[in-house]
PDB file of C-alpha atoms and ligand atoms in Angstrom:
ATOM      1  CA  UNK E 865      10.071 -10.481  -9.187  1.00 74.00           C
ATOM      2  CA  UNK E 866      10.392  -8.975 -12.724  1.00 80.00           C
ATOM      3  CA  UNK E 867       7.093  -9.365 -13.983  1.00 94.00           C
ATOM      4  CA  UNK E 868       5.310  -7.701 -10.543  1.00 98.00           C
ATOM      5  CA  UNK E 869       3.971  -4.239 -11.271  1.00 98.00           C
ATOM      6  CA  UNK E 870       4.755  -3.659  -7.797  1.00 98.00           C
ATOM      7  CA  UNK E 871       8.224  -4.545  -7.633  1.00 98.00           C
ATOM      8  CA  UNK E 872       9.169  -2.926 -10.582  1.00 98.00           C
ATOM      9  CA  UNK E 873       7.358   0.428  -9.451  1.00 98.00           C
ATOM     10  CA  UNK E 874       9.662  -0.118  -6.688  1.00 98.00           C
ATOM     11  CA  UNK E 875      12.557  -0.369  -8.832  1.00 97.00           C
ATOM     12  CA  UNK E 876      12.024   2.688 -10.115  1.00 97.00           C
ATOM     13  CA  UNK E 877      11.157   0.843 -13.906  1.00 97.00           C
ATOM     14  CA  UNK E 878       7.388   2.002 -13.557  1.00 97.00           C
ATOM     15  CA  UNK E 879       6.394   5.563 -12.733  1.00 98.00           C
ATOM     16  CA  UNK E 880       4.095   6.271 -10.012  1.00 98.00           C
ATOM     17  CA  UNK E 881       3.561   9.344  -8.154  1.00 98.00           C
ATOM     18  CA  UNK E 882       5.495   8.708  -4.968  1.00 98.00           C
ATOM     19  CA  UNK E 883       4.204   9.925  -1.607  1.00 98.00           C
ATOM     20  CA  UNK E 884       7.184   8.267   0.356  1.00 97.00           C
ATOM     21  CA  UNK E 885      10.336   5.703   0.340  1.00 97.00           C
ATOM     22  CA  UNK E 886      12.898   4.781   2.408  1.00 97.00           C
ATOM     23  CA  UNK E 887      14.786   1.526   2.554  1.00 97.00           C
ATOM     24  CA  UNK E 888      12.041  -0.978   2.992  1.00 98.00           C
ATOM     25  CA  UNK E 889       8.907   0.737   2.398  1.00 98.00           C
ATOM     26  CA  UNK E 890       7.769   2.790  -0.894  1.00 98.00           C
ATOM     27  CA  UNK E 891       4.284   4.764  -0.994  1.00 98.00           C
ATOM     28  CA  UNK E 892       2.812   6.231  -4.387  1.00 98.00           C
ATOM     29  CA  UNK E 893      -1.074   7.264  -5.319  1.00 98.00           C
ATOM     30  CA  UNK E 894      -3.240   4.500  -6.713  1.00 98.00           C
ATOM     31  CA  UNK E 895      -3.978   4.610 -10.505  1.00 98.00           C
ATOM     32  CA  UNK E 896      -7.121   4.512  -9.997  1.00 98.00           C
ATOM     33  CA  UNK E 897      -8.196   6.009  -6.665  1.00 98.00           C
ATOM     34  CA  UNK E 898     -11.111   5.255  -5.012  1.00 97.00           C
ATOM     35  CA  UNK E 899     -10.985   8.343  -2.856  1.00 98.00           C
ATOM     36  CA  UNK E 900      -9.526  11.859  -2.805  1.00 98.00           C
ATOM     37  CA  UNK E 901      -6.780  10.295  -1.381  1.00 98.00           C
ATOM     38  CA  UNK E 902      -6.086   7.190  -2.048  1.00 98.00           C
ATOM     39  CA  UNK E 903      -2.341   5.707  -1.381  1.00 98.00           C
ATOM     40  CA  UNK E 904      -0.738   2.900  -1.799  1.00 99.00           C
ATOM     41  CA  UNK E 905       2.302   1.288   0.740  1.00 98.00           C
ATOM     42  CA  UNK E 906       4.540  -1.500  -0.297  1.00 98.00           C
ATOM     43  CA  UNK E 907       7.485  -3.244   0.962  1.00 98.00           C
ATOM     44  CA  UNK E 908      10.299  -2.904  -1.520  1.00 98.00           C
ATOM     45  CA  UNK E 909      10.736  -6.811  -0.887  1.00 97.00           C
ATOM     46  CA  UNK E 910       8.033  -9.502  -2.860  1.00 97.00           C
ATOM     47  CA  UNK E 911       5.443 -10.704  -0.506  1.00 97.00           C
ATOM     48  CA  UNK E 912       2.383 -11.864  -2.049  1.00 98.00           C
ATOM     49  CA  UNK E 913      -0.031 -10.328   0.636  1.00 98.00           C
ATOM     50  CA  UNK E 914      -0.141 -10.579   4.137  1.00 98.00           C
ATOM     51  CA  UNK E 915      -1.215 -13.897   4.592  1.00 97.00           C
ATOM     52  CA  UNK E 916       2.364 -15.661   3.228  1.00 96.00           C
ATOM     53  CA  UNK E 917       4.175 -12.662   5.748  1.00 96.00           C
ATOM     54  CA  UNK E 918       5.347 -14.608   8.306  1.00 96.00           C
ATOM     55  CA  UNK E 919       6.758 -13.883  12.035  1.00 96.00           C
ATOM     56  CA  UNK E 920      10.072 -12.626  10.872  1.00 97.00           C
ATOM     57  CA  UNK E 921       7.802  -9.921   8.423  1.00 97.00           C
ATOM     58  CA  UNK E 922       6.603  -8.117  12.038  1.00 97.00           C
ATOM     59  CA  UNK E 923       8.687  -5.370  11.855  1.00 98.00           C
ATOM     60  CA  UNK E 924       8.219  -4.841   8.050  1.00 98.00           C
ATOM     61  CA  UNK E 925       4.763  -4.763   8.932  1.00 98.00           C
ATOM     62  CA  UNK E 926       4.788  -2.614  11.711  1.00 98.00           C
ATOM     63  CA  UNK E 927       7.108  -0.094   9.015  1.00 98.00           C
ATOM     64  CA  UNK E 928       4.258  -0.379   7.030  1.00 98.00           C
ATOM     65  CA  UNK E 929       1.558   0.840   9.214  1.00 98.00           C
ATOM     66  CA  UNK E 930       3.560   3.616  10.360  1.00 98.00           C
ATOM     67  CA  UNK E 931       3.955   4.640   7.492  1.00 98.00           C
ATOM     68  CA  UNK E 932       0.227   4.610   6.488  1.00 98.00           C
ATOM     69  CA  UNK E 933      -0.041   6.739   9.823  1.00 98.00           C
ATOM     70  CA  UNK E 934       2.959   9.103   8.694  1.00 98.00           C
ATOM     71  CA  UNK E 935       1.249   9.715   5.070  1.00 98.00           C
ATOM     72  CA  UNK E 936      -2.441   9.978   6.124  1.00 98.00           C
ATOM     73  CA  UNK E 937      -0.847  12.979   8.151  1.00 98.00           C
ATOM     74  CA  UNK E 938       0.775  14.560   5.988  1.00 98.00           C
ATOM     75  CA  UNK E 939      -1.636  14.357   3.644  1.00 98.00           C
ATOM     76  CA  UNK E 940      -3.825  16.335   5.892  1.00 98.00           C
ATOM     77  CA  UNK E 941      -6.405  13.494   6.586  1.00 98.00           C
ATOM     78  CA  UNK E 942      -5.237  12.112   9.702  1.00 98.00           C
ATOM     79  CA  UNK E 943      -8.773  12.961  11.098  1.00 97.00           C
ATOM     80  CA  UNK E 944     -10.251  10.042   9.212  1.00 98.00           C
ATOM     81  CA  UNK E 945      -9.045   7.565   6.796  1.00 98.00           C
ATOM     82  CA  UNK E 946      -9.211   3.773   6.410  1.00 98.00           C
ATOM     83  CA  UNK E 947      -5.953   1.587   6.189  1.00 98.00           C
ATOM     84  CA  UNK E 948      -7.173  -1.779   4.186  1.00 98.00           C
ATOM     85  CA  UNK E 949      -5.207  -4.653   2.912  1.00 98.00           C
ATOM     86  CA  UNK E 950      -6.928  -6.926   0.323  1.00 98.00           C
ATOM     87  CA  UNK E 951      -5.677 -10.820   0.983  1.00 98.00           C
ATOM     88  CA  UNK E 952      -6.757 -13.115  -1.929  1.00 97.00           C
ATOM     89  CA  UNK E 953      -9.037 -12.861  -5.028  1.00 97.00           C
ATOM     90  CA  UNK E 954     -12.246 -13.200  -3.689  1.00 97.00           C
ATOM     91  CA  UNK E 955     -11.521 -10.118  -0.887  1.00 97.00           C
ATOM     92  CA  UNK E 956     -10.524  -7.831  -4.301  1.00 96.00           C
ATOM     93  CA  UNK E 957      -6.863  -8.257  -4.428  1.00 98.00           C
ATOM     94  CA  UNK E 958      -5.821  -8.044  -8.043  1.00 98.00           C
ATOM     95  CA  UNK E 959      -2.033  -7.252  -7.533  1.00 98.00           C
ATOM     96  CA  UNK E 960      -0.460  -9.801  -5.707  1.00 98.00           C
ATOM     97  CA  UNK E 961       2.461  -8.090  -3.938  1.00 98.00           C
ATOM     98  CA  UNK E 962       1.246  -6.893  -0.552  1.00 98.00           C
ATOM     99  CA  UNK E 963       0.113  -3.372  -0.190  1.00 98.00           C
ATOM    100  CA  UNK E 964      -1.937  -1.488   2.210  1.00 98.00           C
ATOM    101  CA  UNK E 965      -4.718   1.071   0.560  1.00 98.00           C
ATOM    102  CA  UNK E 966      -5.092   4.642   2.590  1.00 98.00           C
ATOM    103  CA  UNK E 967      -7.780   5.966   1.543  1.00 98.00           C
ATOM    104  CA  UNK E 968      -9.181   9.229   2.993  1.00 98.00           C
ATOM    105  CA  UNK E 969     -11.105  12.605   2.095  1.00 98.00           C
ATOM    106  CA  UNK E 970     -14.473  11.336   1.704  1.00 98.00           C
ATOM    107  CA  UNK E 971     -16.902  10.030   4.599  1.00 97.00           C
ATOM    108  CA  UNK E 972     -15.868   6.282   4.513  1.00 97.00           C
ATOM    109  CA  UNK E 973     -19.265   4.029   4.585  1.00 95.00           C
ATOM    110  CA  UNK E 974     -19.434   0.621   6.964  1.00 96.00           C
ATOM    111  CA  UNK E 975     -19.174  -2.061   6.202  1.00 94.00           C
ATOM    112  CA  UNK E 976     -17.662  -2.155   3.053  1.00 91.00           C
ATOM    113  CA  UNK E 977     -18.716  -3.964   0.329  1.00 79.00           C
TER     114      UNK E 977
HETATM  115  P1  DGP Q1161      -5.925  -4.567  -4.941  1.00 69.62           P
HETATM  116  O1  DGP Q1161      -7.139  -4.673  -5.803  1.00 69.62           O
HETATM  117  O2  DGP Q1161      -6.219  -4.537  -3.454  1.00 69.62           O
HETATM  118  O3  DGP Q1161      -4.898  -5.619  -5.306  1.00 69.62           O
HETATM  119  O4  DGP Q1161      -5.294  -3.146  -5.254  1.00 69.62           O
HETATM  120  C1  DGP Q1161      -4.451  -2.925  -6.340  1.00 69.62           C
HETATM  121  C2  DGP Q1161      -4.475  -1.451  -6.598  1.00 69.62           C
HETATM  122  O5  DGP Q1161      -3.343  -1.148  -7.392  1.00 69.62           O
HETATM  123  C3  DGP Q1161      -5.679  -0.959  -7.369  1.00 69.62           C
HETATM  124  O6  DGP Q1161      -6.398  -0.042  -6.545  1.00 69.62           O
HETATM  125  C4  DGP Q1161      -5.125  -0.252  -8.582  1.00 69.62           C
HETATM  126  C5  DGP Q1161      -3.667  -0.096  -8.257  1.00 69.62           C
HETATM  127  N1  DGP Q1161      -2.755  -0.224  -9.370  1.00 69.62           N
HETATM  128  C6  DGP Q1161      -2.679  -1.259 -10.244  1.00 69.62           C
HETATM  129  N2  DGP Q1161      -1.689  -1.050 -11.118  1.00 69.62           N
HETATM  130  C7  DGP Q1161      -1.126   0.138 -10.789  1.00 69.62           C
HETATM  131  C8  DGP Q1161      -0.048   0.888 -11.342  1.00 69.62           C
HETATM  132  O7  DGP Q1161       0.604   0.525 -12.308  1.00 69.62           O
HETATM  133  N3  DGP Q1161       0.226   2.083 -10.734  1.00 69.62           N
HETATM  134  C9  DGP Q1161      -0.464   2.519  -9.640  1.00 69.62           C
HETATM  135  N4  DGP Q1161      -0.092   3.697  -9.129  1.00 69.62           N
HETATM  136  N5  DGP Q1161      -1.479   1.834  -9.098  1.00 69.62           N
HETATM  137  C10 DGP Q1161      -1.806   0.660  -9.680  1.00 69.62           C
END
């Protein structure tokens, strides 16, 4: 989609500071982290959030979450982090191309707000 930050960060049109990419999956700090570390992991292909992924997205998801695991490693906080996914305005989404926040480096309250 040409006018999704997201997918054009993917395309390479955007700059972000990338973490990690591979075919399917691209990783890059949030612009405005909320953390010390603070990532951000995105299919390369449009999906509004997770609620419109359907069955046939399971593996894309599962690439996804590995990946989160993969990055909060080697990012040195795979003794604590939080993997969230914001689904719809009213949960805080504001970019609507499906993403999972890692966020790590800081004691993480609960619940969240
Ligand atoms: P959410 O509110 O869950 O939809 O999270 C969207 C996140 O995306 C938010 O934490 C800020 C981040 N963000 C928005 N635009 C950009 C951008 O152009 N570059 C980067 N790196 N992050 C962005």
């Amino acid at each position: 989609m040409s006018d999704c930050i997201f997918c054009r960060i993917a395309a390479g049109e955007i700059p972000a500071q990338r973490v990690h990419e591979d075919e399917h999956v691209v990783a890059f700090h949030d612009l405005h982290p909320q953390a010390p570390t603070h990532v951000l992991i995105i299919p390369r292909r449009h999906l509004v959030s997770l609620h419109a992924a359907g069955d046939e997205e399971g593996l894309l998801l599962g690439r996804l979450l590995l990946a989160a695991r993969e990055i909060a490693e080697r990012l040195g906080i795979g003794t604590g982090y939080r993997v969230v996914t914001n689904c719809g305005a009213s949960a805080g989404q504001s970019v609507f191309h499906l993403h999972l926040h890692v966020l790590g480096g800081r004691p993480l309250g609960w619940p969240p707000g």
